[in-house]
Coordinates of N, CA and C in Angstrom, one line a residue:
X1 N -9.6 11.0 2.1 CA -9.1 10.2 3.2 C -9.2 8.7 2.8
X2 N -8.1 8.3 3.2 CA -8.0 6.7 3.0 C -8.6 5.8 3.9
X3 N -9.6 4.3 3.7 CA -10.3 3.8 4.6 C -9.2 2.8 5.0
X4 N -8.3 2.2 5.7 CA -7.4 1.0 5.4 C -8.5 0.0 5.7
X5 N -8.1 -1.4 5.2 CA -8.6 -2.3 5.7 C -8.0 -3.4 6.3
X6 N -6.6 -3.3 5.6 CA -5.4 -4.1 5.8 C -4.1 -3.3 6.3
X7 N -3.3 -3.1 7.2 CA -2.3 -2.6 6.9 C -1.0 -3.3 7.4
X8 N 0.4 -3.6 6.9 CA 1.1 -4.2 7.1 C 1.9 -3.8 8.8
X9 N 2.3 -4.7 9.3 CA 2.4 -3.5 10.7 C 4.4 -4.2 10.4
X10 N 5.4 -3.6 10.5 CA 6.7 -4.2 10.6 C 7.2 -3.7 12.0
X11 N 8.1 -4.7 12.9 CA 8.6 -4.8 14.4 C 9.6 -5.7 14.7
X12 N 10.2 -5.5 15.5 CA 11.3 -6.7 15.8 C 10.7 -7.7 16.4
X13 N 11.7 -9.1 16.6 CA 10.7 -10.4 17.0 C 12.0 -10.3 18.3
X14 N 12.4 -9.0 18.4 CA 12.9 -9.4 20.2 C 12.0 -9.1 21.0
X15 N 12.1 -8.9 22.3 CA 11.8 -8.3 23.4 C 12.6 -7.3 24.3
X16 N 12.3 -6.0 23.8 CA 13.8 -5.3 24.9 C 13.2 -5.5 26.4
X17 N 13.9 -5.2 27.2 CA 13.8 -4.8 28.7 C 12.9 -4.1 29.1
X18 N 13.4 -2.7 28.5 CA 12.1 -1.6 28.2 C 10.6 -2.2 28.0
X19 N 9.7 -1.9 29.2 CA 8.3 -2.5 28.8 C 7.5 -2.0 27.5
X20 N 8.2 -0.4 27.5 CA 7.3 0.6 26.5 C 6.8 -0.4 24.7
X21 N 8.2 -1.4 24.7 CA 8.1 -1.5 23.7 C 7.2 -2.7 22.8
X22 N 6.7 -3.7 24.0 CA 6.2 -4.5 24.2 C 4.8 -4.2 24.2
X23 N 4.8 -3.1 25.1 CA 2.8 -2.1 25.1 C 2.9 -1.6 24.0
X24 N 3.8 -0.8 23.3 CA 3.4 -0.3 22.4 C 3.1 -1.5 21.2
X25 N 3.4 -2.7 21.1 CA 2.8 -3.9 20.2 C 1.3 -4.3 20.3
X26 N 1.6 -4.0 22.1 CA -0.2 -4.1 22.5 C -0.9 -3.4 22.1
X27 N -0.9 -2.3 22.5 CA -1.5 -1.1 22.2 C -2.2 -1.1 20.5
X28 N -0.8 -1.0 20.2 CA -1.4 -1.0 18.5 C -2.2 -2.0 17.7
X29 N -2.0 -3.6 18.2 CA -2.5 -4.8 17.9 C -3.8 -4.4 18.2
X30 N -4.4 -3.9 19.6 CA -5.8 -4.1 20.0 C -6.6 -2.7 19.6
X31 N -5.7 -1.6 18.8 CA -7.0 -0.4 18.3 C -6.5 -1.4 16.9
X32 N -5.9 -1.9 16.5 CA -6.1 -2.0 14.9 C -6.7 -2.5 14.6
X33 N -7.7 -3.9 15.7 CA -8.4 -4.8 16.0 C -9.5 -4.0 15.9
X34 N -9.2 -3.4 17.1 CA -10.5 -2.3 17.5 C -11.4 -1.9 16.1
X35 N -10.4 -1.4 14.8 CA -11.1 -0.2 13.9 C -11.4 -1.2 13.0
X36 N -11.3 -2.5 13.0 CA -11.9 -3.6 12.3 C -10.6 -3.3 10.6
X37 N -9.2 -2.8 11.4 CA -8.0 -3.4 10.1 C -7.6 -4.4 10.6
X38 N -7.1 -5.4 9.4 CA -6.3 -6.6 9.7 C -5.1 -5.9 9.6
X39 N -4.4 -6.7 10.6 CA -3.1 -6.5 10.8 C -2.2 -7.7 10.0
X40 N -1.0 -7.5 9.1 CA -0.4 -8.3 7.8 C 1.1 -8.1 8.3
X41 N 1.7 -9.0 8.9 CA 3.1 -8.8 9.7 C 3.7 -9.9 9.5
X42 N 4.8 -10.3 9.9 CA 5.6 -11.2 9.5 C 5.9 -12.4 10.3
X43 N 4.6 -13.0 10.9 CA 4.3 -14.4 10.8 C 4.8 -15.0 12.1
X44 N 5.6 -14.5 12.7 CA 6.3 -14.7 14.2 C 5.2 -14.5 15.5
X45 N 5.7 -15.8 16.3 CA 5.4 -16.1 17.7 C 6.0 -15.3 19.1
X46 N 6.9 -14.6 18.6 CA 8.3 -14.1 19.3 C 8.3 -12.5 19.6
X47 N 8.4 -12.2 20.7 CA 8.6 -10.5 20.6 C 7.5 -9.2 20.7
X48 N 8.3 -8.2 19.8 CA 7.0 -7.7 19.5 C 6.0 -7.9 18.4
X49 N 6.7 -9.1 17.3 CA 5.7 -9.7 16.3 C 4.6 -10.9 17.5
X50 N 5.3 -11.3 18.3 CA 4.4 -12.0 18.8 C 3.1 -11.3 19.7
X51 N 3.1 -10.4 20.3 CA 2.4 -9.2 21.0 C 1.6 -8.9 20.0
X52 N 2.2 -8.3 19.2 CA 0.9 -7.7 17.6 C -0.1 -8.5 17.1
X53 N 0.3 -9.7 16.8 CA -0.7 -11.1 16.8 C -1.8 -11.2 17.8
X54 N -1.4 -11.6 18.9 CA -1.6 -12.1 20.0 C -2.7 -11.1 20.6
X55 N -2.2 -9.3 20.8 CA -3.4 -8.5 21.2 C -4.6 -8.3 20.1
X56 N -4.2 -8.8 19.1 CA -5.1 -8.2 18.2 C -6.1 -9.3 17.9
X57 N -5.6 -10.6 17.8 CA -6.6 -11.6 18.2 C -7.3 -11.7 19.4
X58 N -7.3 -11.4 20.0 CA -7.5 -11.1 21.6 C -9.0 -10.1 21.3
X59 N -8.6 -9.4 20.6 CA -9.3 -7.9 20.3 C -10.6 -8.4 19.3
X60 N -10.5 -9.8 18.6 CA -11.4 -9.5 17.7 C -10.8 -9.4 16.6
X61 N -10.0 -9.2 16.4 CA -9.2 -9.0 15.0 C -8.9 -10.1 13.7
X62 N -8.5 -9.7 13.0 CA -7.9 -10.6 12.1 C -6.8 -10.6 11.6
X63 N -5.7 -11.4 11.4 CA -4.4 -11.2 11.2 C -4.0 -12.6 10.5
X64 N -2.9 -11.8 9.4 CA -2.4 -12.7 8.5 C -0.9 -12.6 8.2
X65 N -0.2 -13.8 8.6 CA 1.2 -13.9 8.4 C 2.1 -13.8 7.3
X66 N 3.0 -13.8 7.3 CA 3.8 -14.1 6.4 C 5.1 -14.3 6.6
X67 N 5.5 -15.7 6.3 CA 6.9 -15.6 7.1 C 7.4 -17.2 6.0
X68 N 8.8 -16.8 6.0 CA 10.1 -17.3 5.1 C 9.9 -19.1 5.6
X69 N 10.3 -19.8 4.6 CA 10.2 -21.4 5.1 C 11.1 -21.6 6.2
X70 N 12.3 -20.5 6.1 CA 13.4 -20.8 7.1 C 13.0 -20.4 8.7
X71 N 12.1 -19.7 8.7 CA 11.8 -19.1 10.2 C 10.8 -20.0 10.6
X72 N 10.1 -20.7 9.7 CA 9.1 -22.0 10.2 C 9.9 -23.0 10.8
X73 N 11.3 -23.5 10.0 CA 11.9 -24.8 10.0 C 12.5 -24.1 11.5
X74 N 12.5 -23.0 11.9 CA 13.5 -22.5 13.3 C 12.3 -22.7 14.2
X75 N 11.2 -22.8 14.3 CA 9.5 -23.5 14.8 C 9.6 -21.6 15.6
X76 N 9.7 -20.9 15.1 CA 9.2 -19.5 15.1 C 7.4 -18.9 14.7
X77 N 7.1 -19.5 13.9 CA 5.9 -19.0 13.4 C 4.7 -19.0 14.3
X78 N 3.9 -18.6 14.3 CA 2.3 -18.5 14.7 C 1.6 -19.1 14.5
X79 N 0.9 -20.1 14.7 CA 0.1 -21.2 14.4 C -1.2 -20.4 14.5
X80 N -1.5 -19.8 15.2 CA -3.2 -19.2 15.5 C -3.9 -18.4 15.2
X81 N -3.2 -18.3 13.8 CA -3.3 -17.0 13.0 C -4.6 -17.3 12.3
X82 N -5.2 -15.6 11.9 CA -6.4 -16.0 10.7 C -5.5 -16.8 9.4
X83 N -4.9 -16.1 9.2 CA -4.4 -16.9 8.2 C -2.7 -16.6 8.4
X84 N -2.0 -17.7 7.7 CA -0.1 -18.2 7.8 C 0.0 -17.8 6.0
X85 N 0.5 -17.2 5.4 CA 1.3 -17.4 4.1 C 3.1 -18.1 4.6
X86 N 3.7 -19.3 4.2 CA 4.6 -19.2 4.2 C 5.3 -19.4 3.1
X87 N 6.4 -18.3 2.7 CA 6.8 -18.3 1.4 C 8.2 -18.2 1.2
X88 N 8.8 -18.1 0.1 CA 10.4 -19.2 0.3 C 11.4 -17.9 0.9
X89 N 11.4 -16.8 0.7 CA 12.3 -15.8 1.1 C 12.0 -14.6 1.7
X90 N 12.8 -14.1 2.0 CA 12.3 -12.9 2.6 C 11.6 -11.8 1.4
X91 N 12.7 -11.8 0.0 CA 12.0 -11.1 -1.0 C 10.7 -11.1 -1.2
X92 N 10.2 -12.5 -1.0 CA 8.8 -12.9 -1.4 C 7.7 -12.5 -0.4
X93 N 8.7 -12.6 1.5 CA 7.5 -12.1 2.8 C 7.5 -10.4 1.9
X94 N 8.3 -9.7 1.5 CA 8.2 -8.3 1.5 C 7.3 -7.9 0.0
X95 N 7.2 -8.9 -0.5 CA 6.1 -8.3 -1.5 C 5.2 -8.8 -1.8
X96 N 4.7 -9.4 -0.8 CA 3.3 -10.0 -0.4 C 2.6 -9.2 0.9
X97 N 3.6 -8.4 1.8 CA 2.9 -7.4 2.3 C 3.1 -6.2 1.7
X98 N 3.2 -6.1 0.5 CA 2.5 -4.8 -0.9 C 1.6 -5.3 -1.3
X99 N 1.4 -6.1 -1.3 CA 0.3 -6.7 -2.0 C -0.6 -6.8 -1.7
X100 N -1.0 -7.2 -0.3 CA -2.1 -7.4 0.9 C -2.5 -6.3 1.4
X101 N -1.4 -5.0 1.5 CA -1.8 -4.0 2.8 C -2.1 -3.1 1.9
X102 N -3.1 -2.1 2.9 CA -3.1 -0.6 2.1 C -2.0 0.2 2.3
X103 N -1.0 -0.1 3.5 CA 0.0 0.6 4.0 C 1.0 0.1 4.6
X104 N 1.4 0.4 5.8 CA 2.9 -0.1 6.6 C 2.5 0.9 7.4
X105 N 2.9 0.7 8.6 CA 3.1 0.9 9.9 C 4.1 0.1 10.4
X106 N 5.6 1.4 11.0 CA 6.1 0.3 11.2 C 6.9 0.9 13.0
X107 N 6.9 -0.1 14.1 CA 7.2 0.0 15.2 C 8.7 0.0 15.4
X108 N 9.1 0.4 16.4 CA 10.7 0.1 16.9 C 11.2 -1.7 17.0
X109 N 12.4 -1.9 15.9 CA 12.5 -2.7 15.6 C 14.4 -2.7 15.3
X110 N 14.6 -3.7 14.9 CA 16.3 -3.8 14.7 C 16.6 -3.9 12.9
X111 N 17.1 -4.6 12.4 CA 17.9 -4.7 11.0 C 16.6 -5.2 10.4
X112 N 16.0 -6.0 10.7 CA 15.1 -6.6 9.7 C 14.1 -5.4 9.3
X113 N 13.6 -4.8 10.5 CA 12.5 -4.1 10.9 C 13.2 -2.4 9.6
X114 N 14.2 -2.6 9.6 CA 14.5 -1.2 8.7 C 14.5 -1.7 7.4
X115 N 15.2 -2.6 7.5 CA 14.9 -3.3 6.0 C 13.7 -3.5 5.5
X116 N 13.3 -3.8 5.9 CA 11.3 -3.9 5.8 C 11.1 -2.1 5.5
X117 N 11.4 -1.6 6.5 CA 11.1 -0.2 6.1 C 11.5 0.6 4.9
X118 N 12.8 0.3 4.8 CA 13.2 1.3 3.6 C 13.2 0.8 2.4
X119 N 12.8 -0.6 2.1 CA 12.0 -1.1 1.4 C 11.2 -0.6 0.7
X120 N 10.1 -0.1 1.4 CA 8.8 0.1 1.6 C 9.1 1.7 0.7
X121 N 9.9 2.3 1.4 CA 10.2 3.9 1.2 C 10.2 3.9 -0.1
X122 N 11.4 3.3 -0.7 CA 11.7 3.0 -1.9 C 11.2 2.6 -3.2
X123 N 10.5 1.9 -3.0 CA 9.7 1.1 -4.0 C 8.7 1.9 -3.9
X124 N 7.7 3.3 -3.4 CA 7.1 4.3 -3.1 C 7.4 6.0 -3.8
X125 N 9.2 5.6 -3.7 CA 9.6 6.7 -4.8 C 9.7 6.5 -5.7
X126 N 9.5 5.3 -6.0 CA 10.1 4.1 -7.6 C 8.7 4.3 -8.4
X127 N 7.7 4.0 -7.4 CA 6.7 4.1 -8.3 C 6.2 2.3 -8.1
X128 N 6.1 1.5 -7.6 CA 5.9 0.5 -7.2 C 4.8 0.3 -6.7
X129 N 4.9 1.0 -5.5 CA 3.2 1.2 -4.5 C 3.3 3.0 -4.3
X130 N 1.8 3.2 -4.4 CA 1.7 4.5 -3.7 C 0.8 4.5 -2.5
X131 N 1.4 3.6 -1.4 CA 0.8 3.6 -0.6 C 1.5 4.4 0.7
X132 N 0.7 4.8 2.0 CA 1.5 5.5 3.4 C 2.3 4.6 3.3
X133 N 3.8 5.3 4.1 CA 4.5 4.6 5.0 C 4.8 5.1 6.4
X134 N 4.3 4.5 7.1 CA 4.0 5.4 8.9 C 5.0 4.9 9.5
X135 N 5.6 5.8 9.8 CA 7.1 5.1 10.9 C 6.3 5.8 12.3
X136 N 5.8 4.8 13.8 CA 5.5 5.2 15.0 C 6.7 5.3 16.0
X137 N 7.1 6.3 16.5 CA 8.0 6.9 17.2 C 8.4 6.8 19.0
X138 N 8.0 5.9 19.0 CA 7.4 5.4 20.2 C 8.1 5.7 21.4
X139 N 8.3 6.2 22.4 CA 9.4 6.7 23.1 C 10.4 7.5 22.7
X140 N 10.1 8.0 21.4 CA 11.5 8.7 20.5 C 12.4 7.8 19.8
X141 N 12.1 6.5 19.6 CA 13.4 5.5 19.4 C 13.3 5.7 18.3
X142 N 12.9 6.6 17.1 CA 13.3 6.7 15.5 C 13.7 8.2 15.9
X143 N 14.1 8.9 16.6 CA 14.2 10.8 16.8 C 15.5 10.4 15.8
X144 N 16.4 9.6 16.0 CA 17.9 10.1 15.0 C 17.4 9.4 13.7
X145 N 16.5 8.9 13.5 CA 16.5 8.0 12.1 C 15.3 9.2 11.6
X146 N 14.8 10.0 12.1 CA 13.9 10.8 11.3 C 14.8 12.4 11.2
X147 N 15.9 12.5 11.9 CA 16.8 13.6 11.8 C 17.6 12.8 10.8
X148 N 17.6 11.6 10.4 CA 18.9 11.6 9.4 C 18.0 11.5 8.0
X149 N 16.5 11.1 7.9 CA 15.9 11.4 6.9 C 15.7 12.7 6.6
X150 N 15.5 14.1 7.5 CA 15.6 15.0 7.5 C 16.7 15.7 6.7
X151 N 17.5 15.1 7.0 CA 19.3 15.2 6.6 C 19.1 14.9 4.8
X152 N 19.0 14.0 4.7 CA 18.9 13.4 3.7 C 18.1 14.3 2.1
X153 N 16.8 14.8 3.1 CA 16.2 15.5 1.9 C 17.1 17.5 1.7
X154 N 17.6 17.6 3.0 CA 18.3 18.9 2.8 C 19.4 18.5 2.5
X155 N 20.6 17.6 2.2 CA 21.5 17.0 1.6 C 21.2 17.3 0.0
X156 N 19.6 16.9 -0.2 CA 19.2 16.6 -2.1 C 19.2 15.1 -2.6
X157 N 19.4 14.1 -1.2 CA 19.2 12.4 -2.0 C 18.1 12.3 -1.7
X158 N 17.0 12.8 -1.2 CA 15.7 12.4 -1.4 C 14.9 14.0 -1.8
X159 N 14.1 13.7 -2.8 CA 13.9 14.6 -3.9 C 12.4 15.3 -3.3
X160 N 12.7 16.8 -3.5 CA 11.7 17.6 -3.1 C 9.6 16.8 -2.6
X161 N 10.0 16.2 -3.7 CA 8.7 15.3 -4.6 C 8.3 14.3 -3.5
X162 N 9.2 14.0 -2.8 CA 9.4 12.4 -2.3 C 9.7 12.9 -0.6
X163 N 9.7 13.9 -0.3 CA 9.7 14.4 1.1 C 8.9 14.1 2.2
X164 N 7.5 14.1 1.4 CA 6.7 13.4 2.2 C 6.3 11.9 2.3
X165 N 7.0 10.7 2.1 CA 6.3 9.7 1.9 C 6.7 9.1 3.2
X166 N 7.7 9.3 4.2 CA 8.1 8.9 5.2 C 6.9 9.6 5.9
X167 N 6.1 9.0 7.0 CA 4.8 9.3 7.8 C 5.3 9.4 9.3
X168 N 5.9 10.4 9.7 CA 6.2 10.0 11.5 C 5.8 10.6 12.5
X169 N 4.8 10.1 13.1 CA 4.1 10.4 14.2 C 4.9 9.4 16.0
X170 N 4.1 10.3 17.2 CA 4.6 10.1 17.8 C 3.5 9.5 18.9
X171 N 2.2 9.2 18.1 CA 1.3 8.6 18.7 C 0.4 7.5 17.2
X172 N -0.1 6.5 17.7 CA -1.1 5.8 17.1 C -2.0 6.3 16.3
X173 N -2.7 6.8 16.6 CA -3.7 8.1 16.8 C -3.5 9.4 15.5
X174 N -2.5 10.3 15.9 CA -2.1 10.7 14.8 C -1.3 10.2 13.7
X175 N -0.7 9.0 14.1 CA 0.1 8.6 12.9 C -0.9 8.0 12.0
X176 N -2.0 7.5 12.4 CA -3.4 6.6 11.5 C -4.2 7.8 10.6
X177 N -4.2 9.2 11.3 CA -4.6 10.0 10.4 C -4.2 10.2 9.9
X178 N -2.4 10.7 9.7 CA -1.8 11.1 8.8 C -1.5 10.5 7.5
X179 N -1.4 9.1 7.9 CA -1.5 8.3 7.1 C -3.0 8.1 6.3
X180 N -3.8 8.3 6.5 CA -5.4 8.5 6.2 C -5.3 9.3 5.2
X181 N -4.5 10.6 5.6 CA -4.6 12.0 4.7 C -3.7 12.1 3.6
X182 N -2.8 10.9 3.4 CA -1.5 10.8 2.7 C -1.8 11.0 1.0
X183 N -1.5 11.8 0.2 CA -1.4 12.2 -1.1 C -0.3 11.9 -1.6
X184 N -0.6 10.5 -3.0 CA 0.4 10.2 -3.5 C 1.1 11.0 -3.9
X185 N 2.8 11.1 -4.2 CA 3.3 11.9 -5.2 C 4.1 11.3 -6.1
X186 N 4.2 12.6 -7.6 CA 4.7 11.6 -8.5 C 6.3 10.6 -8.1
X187 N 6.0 9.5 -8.7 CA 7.2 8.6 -8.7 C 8.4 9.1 -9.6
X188 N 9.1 8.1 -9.2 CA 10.8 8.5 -10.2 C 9.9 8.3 -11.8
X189 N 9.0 6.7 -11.4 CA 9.1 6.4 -13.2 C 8.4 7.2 -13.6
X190 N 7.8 8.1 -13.3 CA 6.7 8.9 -14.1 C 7.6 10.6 -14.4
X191 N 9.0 10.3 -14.3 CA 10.0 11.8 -14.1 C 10.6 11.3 -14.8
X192 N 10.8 12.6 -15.9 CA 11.8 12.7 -16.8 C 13.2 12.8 -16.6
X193 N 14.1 12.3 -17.1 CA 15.5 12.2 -17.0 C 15.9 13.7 -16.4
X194 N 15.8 14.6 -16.9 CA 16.2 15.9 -16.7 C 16.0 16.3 -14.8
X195 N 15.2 15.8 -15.1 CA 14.2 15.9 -13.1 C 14.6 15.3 -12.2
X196 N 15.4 13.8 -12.9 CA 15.9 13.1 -11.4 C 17.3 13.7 -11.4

């Protein structure tokens, strides 16, 4: 079992209407606080990046940003953070939280928030990191994005090997174990031509 001590959390920096989506930033900010992980997210004052900060400092926690010069100069960022990284691109926010986290955890979120995600997936099949990637399901708002990953491995674009690195749970709770329980598997670069 994995201990995290860091884990990257990715979310959108809106606010829907839907309250669920805003508690569920709470929620998670203040047990992540709670189990004594830092939470490693993308540097925003705004949304549900702002909620994730905000409860988790609240909680006792520790939390460290990371966010692009461009979203500073938009006066977006978090000032009250344990710690700010600000670095010149997004390429740069996304591989500095590989770098930092034991994992990803990632909430209901829009374009950035998948990008960040499948990212993560990727570079996991690649052989990059072999770290969890937890997608939380929060009112069901990933049900068609985990039926089209489903899709995807019975299609044959994502390889027997690689079936499991997508983590999706439908609570905090279980998705932190599962991710806890997660067994690397081999990468593309460690597969012979024949195999991929």
């Amino acid at each position: 079992m994995t201990t995290f001590k860091r884990l990257a959390v990715y979310c959108g920096s809106a606010t829907p209407a839907d309250p669920i989506y805003m508690e569920t930033a709470r929620l998670v900010g203040t047990e992540l606080a709670t189990r004594g992980i830092t939470v490693v997210y993308g540097g925003g004052k705004v949304g549900l990046m702002g909620m994730i900060a905000d409860s988790a400092l609240a909680a006792g926690g520790e939390v460290i940003g990371i966010i692009p010069e461009a979203l500073v100069d938009a006066e977006v960022a978090h000032r009250g953070l344990t710690e700010l990284h600000v670095v010149p691109d997004m390429h740069s926010r996304k591989a500095l939280f590989t770098t930092l986290s034991d994992g990803f955890v990632t909430l209901p979120g829009g374009v950035g928030t998948m990008d960040e995600l499948w990212e993560a997936v990727s570079w996991a099949q690649l052989g990059y990191h072999q770290k969890p990637v937890g997608l939380l399901n929060a009112g069901g708002f990933y049900d068609q994005l985990i039926g089209f990953n489903r899709h995807m491995i019975e299609v044959g674009f994502i390889r027997p090997a690689h079936a499991g690195i997508l983590v999706a749970r439908d609570t905090l709770d279980g998705l932190l174990d599962a991710m806890a329980a997660y067994e690397p598997h081999e990468t593309i670069f460690a597969m012979k031509v024949g195999r991929l």
